[in-house]
XYZ file of C-alpha atoms in Angstrom:
472
model
C 0.000 0.000 0.000
C 1.277 3.395 -0.845
C 1.983 5.394 2.302
C 0.747 8.932 2.680
C 3.108 11.290 4.445
C 1.709 13.445 7.179
C 3.718 16.464 8.149
C 2.803 18.171 11.376
C 3.940 21.751 10.901
C 3.124 23.994 13.793
C 4.205 27.505 12.984
C 5.167 29.890 15.749
C 2.534 32.588 16.218
C 3.708 35.982 14.943
C 1.997 39.322 15.399
C 0.778 41.056 12.271
C 0.097 44.793 11.948
C -1.526 46.108 8.787
C 0.475 49.015 7.300
C -1.204 52.120 5.982
C -0.017 51.793 2.373
C -2.288 49.307 0.594
C 0.355 48.150 -1.884
C 2.763 47.376 0.897
C -0.076 45.733 2.792
C -0.827 43.352 -0.087
C 2.809 42.402 -0.516
C 3.312 41.702 3.184
C 0.047 39.829 3.429
C 1.054 37.665 0.479
C 4.333 36.822 2.196
C 2.180 35.192 4.860
C -0.490 33.748 2.580
C 1.524 32.339 -0.337
C 3.476 29.637 1.523
C 0.389 28.770 3.552
C -1.826 28.300 0.495
C 0.913 26.432 -1.365
C 1.469 23.993 1.476
C -2.089 23.389 2.627
C -4.277 24.134 -0.420
C -2.127 23.209 -3.423
C -1.601 26.713 -4.796
C 1.096 26.772 -7.538
C 2.707 30.167 -7.034
C 5.527 29.507 -9.509
C 2.936 29.528 -12.264
C 1.499 32.886 -11.201
C 3.671 36.013 -11.624
C 3.209 38.298 -8.666
C 2.140 41.272 -10.824
C -0.826 39.293 -12.167
C -2.258 38.340 -8.801
C -5.426 40.409 -8.705
C -9.178 39.941 -9.017
C -10.807 36.494 -9.315
C -7.849 34.191 -9.813
C -6.511 30.931 -8.310
C -5.211 32.800 -5.270
C -8.673 34.121 -4.485
C -10.146 30.651 -5.009
C -7.674 29.122 -2.563
C -8.329 31.850 -0.004
C -12.061 31.151 -0.277
C -11.430 27.422 0.088
C -9.393 28.020 3.227
C -12.015 30.400 4.668
C -14.760 27.873 4.036
C -12.815 25.097 5.760
C -12.280 27.117 8.930
C -15.794 28.520 9.033
C -14.680 32.086 8.318
C -16.625 34.605 6.282
C -15.886 33.706 2.661
C -14.573 36.962 1.188
C -11.676 35.826 -0.980
C -9.558 38.560 0.566
C -6.785 38.486 3.120
C -8.781 40.101 5.890
C -7.560 40.175 9.486
C -9.474 37.034 10.543
C -8.005 35.051 7.644
C -4.454 36.229 8.282
C -4.814 35.478 11.975
C -5.939 31.930 11.206
C -3.019 31.447 8.805
C -0.526 32.371 11.510
C -1.809 29.964 14.153
C 0.200 26.850 15.057
C -1.116 23.939 13.016
C -0.533 20.581 11.439
C 1.084 20.430 8.023
C -1.344 17.981 6.440
C -3.261 19.708 3.596
C -6.824 20.609 4.562
C -9.554 18.565 2.852
C -13.274 18.973 2.483
C -14.400 15.666 3.949
C -13.348 14.627 7.417
C -12.405 11.187 8.593
C -9.768 9.493 6.506
C -7.115 9.730 3.832
C -7.867 8.900 0.224
C -8.631 5.169 -0.099
C -8.994 5.003 3.687
C -5.812 3.086 4.554
C -6.234 1.194 7.812
C -4.362 -1.473 9.702
C -5.618 -4.946 8.885
C -5.076 -6.121 12.453
C -6.047 -4.839 15.885
C -2.929 -5.677 17.899
C -0.239 -3.164 16.967
C 3.308 -2.736 18.217
C 5.392 0.377 18.701
C 9.032 1.049 19.438
C 10.689 4.198 20.788
C 13.984 4.398 18.931
C 15.546 7.266 20.884
C 14.738 10.055 23.328
C 14.693 13.831 23.413
C 16.970 15.416 26.041
C 14.199 17.932 26.764
C 12.332 15.403 28.924
C 13.126 12.477 31.161
C 12.867 9.033 29.601
C 10.011 8.305 32.007
C 8.129 11.383 30.813
C 8.590 10.427 27.167
C 7.460 6.845 27.812
C 4.457 8.110 29.733
C 3.448 10.636 27.066
C 3.666 8.033 24.294
C 1.708 5.423 26.258
C -0.935 7.973 27.177
C -1.225 9.087 23.541
C -1.866 5.525 22.380
C -4.351 5.057 25.219
C -6.424 7.902 23.758
C -7.199 5.680 20.763
C -7.257 2.241 22.414
C -9.893 3.486 24.874
C -12.431 3.920 22.074
C -11.493 1.149 19.616
C -10.608 -2.573 19.636
C -6.977 -1.571 18.992
C -4.197 -2.482 21.405
C -0.677 -1.069 21.424
C 2.235 -3.083 22.781
C 5.709 -1.705 23.156
C 8.672 -3.725 21.898
C 12.344 -2.982 22.455
C 13.973 -4.782 19.520
C 13.154 -5.396 15.876
C 10.700 -3.586 13.631
C 7.420 -2.412 15.125
C 4.303 -1.349 13.258
C 4.846 2.199 14.514
C 8.468 3.280 14.886
C 8.908 6.480 16.905
C 12.010 8.657 16.743
C 13.380 12.131 17.413
C 15.558 13.691 14.702
C 16.790 17.025 13.352
C 17.035 18.316 9.797
C 17.626 15.653 7.163
C 16.759 12.318 8.745
C 16.383 9.831 5.927
C 12.829 10.142 4.630
C 13.154 13.002 2.092
C 11.135 15.329 4.318
C 13.728 17.145 6.437
C 12.780 19.079 9.523
C 13.300 22.821 9.380
C 14.504 23.783 12.840
C 12.806 25.363 15.793
C 9.190 26.541 15.476
C 8.651 25.039 12.054
C 7.622 21.491 11.316
C 7.094 19.776 14.664
C 6.568 16.207 13.567
C 5.299 14.023 10.783
C 3.792 10.570 10.527
C 2.817 8.066 7.857
C -0.567 6.442 7.345
C -0.964 2.665 7.890
C 1.122 0.467 5.645
C 4.274 -1.649 5.430
C 7.779 -0.325 5.927
C 7.668 3.311 6.936
C 3.864 3.195 7.138
C 2.602 4.277 10.556
C 5.969 5.656 11.669
C 6.129 8.957 13.563
C 9.082 11.362 13.612
C 9.436 14.286 16.026
C 11.666 17.305 15.379
C 14.439 17.298 17.985
C 14.991 21.038 17.511
C 11.649 21.796 19.161
C 11.152 22.251 22.893
C 9.249 19.174 24.075
C 7.524 19.222 27.456
C 5.189 17.248 29.693
C 3.064 20.312 30.469
C 1.690 23.366 28.647
C 5.053 25.069 28.206
C 6.668 24.629 24.803
C 5.110 21.821 22.778
C 3.369 19.123 24.785
C 4.583 15.742 23.562
C 1.410 13.913 24.585
C -0.859 16.243 22.584
C 1.318 16.189 19.467
C 1.834 12.418 19.695
C -1.884 11.734 20.136
C -2.597 13.818 17.022
C 0.177 12.083 15.085
C -0.968 8.606 16.097
C -4.428 9.500 14.803
C -2.745 9.971 11.436
C -0.770 6.736 11.938
C -4.119 4.964 12.270
C -5.596 6.503 9.112
C -7.368 9.658 10.277
C -7.132 12.968 8.470
C -8.181 16.377 9.786
C -11.483 17.414 11.323
C -13.251 20.756 10.896
C -14.329 20.671 14.536
C -12.185 23.166 16.518
C -12.606 20.988 19.628
C -11.307 17.849 17.935
C -7.835 16.460 18.512
C -7.568 16.071 14.734
C -8.319 19.755 14.052
C -5.480 21.212 11.935
C -4.440 23.918 14.390
C -2.397 22.946 17.432
C -4.049 24.011 20.668
C -2.118 23.915 23.933
C -4.348 22.534 26.682
C -3.654 21.180 30.139
C -2.962 17.472 29.461
C -4.791 16.527 32.658
C -7.953 18.159 31.260
C -7.720 16.632 27.789
C -10.838 14.855 26.534
C -11.203 13.160 23.159
C -14.047 14.803 21.249
C -17.000 12.884 19.882
C -15.896 13.941 16.401
C -12.587 12.121 16.903
C -14.386 9.106 18.352
C -16.764 8.971 15.394
C -13.892 9.202 12.931
C -11.737 6.458 14.441
C -14.712 4.148 15.051
C -15.674 4.533 11.395
C -12.367 2.844 10.629
C -12.081 0.264 13.413
C -15.364 0.071 15.311
C -15.897 0.530 19.025
C -14.052 -1.105 21.926
C -14.578 -4.813 22.498
C -15.879 -6.035 25.879
C -15.604 -2.545 27.323
C -18.137 0.206 27.970
C -19.069 1.968 24.755
C -18.540 5.323 26.435
C -14.999 6.526 26.708
C -13.759 6.521 30.320
C -12.261 9.912 29.523
C -15.763 11.388 29.472
C -17.168 10.914 32.997
C -20.942 11.158 33.179
C -20.890 13.041 36.458
C -18.999 16.199 37.379
C -15.830 15.575 39.333
C -14.054 17.800 41.801
C -10.311 17.549 41.876
C -8.729 17.344 45.318
C -7.063 20.474 46.654
C -3.483 19.259 46.753
C -2.392 22.085 49.053
C -5.109 21.574 51.652
C -3.696 21.376 55.186
C -5.874 18.303 55.769
C -4.792 16.449 52.619
C -4.691 12.652 53.000
C -3.959 9.874 50.517
C -5.402 6.417 49.912
C -2.184 4.959 48.499
C 1.181 6.045 47.081
C 3.746 4.399 44.823
C 6.655 5.277 42.609
C 6.350 4.703 38.866
C 9.316 5.005 36.513
C 10.929 7.786 38.492
C 7.725 9.585 39.423
C 5.649 9.471 42.601
C 1.957 8.638 42.154
C -0.504 9.652 44.884
C -3.989 8.092 44.862
C -7.072 9.852 46.209
C -10.590 8.572 45.491
C -11.044 8.706 41.680
C -7.887 10.715 41.113
C -4.159 10.267 40.926
C -1.533 12.954 41.380
C 1.733 12.664 39.437
C 4.825 14.208 40.955
C 7.941 14.567 38.817
C 10.831 15.265 41.154
C 12.424 17.802 38.821
C 9.133 19.716 38.426
C 7.722 21.754 41.339
C 4.169 21.304 40.048
C 1.938 18.263 40.398
C -0.611 17.099 37.810
C -4.008 15.763 38.848
C -5.812 13.282 36.582
C -8.662 10.821 36.719
C -7.415 7.332 37.500
C -9.559 5.967 34.661
C -7.650 8.036 32.116
C -4.574 5.850 32.622
C -5.998 2.544 33.850
C -9.609 2.282 32.615
C -9.982 -1.250 34.012
C -8.997 -0.347 37.575
C -11.545 0.617 40.230
C -11.384 3.940 42.031
C -10.331 4.055 45.662
C -7.030 2.150 45.385
C -5.973 1.285 48.963
C -2.326 0.257 48.572
C 0.304 0.259 45.828
C 3.987 -0.379 45.291
C 6.515 -0.602 42.469
C 9.005 -3.371 41.753
C 11.342 -1.333 39.599
C 13.448 -4.319 38.505
C 10.354 -5.790 36.822
C 8.911 -2.464 35.644
C 5.697 -3.411 37.415
C 3.361 -1.686 39.849
C 0.931 -3.627 42.033
C -2.320 -1.986 43.127
C -4.712 -3.235 45.793
C -8.366 -2.763 46.609
C -10.182 -4.935 49.124
C -9.297 -8.589 48.520
C -8.016 -8.122 44.946
C -4.857 -6.770 43.374
C -3.740 -5.831 39.874
C -0.358 -5.565 38.146
C 0.431 -2.909 35.551
C 3.448 -1.986 33.457
C 3.195 1.662 32.536
C -0.417 2.094 31.490
C -0.829 -1.551 30.437
C -2.753 -3.939 32.673
C -0.961 -7.287 32.805
C -2.868 -10.415 31.874
C -4.022 -12.789 34.595
C -5.195 -10.041 36.942
C -6.909 -9.261 39.239
C -5.828 -11.916 41.708
C -6.892 -12.597 45.265
C -4.537 -11.310 47.962
C -4.542 -14.772 49.547
C -2.438 -15.912 46.578
C 0.416 -13.903 48.129
C 0.265 -15.990 51.284
C -2.044 -13.966 53.526
C -4.322 -15.810 55.939
C -8.018 -15.842 55.111
C -8.881 -13.269 57.774
C -6.938 -10.541 55.932
C -9.507 -8.813 53.739
C -7.607 -5.752 52.530
C -4.318 -3.822 52.649
C -3.837 -0.486 54.400
C -0.492 0.241 52.711
C 2.449 -1.404 50.968
C 6.046 -0.449 50.230
C 8.871 -2.218 48.406
C 12.557 -1.924 49.262
C 14.561 -2.355 46.015
C 17.792 -2.911 47.948
C 16.581 -5.934 49.917
C 13.926 -7.125 47.480
C 11.394 -7.198 50.322
C 7.870 -5.795 50.244
C 6.070 -4.738 53.420
C 2.293 -5.006 53.701
C 0.575 -3.058 56.485
C -2.729 -4.318 57.865
C -4.089 -2.705 61.024
C -1.393 -2.687 63.710
C 0.621 -5.423 61.993
C 2.733 -5.940 58.897
C 3.827 -8.860 56.723
C 7.058 -9.124 54.743
C 7.086 -10.617 51.254
C 10.138 -11.745 49.272
C 9.767 -10.662 45.641
C 12.612 -12.896 44.483
C 11.205 -16.132 45.875
C 7.598 -14.970 45.451
C 6.742 -16.081 48.962
C 5.824 -14.626 52.330
C 8.638 -14.603 54.900
C 8.195 -16.767 57.974
C 7.295 -15.582 61.476
C 4.938 -12.841 60.324
C 2.846 -10.786 61.023
C 4.672 -8.513 63.442
C 3.667 -5.309 65.163
C 4.417 -2.081 63.300
C 5.225 -0.095 66.439
C 7.904 -2.550 67.562
C 9.687 -2.885 64.212
C 9.468 0.721 63.031
C 10.206 2.842 66.084
C 8.301 6.089 66.126
C 5.974 5.088 63.300
C 3.225 2.924 64.803
C 0.585 1.953 65.318
C -0.884 2.206 61.785
C 0.220 3.202 58.289
C -2.239 4.550 55.707
C 0.109 4.920 52.717
C 3.821 4.485 52.054
C 6.543 4.589 49.426
C 10.323 4.210 49.174
C 12.665 6.882 47.862
C 16.400 7.464 48.220
C 17.050 5.027 51.107
C 14.026 6.239 53.064
C 10.512 5.017 53.681
C 7.810 7.667 53.781
C 4.941 6.601 56.013
C 1.684 8.566 55.839
C -0.748 8.946 58.713
C -3.570 11.407 58.171
C -2.225 14.811 57.117
C 1.365 14.049 58.105
C 4.194 11.878 56.848
C 7.161 10.360 58.604
C 10.523 10.124 56.871
C 12.170 6.901 58.029
C 15.863 6.167 57.416
C 16.291 2.517 56.394
C 19.915 2.423 57.608
C 19.567 4.013 61.043
C 16.041 2.595 61.457
C 14.597 5.773 62.891
C 12.275 8.637 61.987
C 14.329 11.577 60.699
C 11.579 14.080 59.819
C 7.885 14.726 60.354
C 6.366 16.568 57.379
C 3.010 17.636 56.019
C 1.500 14.977 53.779
C 1.603 17.280 50.742
C 5.151 18.574 51.195
C 6.076 16.943 47.856
C 3.783 19.369 46.040
C 5.640 22.549 46.944
C 2.761 23.746 49.103
């Protein structure tokens, strides 16, 4: 199948002031309009001498076509609204009249797709890049039968890379604030691949260019979608910086992708990203802030509270708040305990008598399992907290006034447990509500406070507010 190249070109916004002299105005306006109409509407400027551009000609026709697409007043002139639209950040795919798909509607002929991240941008941590890419794929897997599995060797269906300038596909990047990324429609070889311009400033938030938002748009193209006329759609041509935690896939996007692949299989037909009831995010800086569970995840700290999770990147003073269902649609709200086994790239999450295992945003097969499978007696019905020590390979489970110790290497509960929390962890007891391990310390949470516990001296070294990690 012939692949169709998609070039995401987001142009830096530039201010435009109309000069008094009309001749000068036309010339300057054309400097903005000509490359735009050539790139996105097929205008052939080389065939039109500048001194013959007047009246009803191909330029006017292309301006009218562009105005019609964006819902502007169709005047055929370069009025202020038209020029403003031309100077907005946008995708480089030519605008078409009919939304949904590319010509001939190329689609993948299978539902289980693979992807591979070939390299990383130095603008973000590897964990942030991994997270943004996984989250971008989740946007589409939530509303289709498609699944996306990461591989680390060999050729994937969707190969993802960061590059500058000439990078081997005859469509070189043009430096900062020009073409941000491009992707190919479904097909063999380079089909489906996505390239991101390394010269741009990639971020995990609304500064610079948000990798999640651009990647989600690009992967829509990798799946066969073209642009939408709906300004609220992810597939709208113009890039719009929004808070990633508030992102919701529009119904226009859902309709387009489900036209190609159908709805999700054995899952609710409604996207979990569109909650039916209003939700109130927790006030992370409240003096009475408490948490249901806490864990690390690929270098971040994840705090769970009711239906929400709070992501803390240690190098970023801010914390993002998202719905739990946005990342793990199959998990229930109200997670009660969680911990990471970094050596396995797995996080275990507990609620009542069941627990789940995830790797990134992917739920591992075979879960949920009953907590008794870990070796707990039948009278243990739920966990209060859990924490894993990567140095010893031991995981501690806190239940009431007691704790159990589990050996991750042998996959078995250690003998002579449970033991009392207060006797083993001096200054911590009697109960622990949430816990995590970081930099040779346990952090035990009790109500609105946390205790920093040194694992070498076996003593409490600090008492802090529960939300001290948020810069409050």
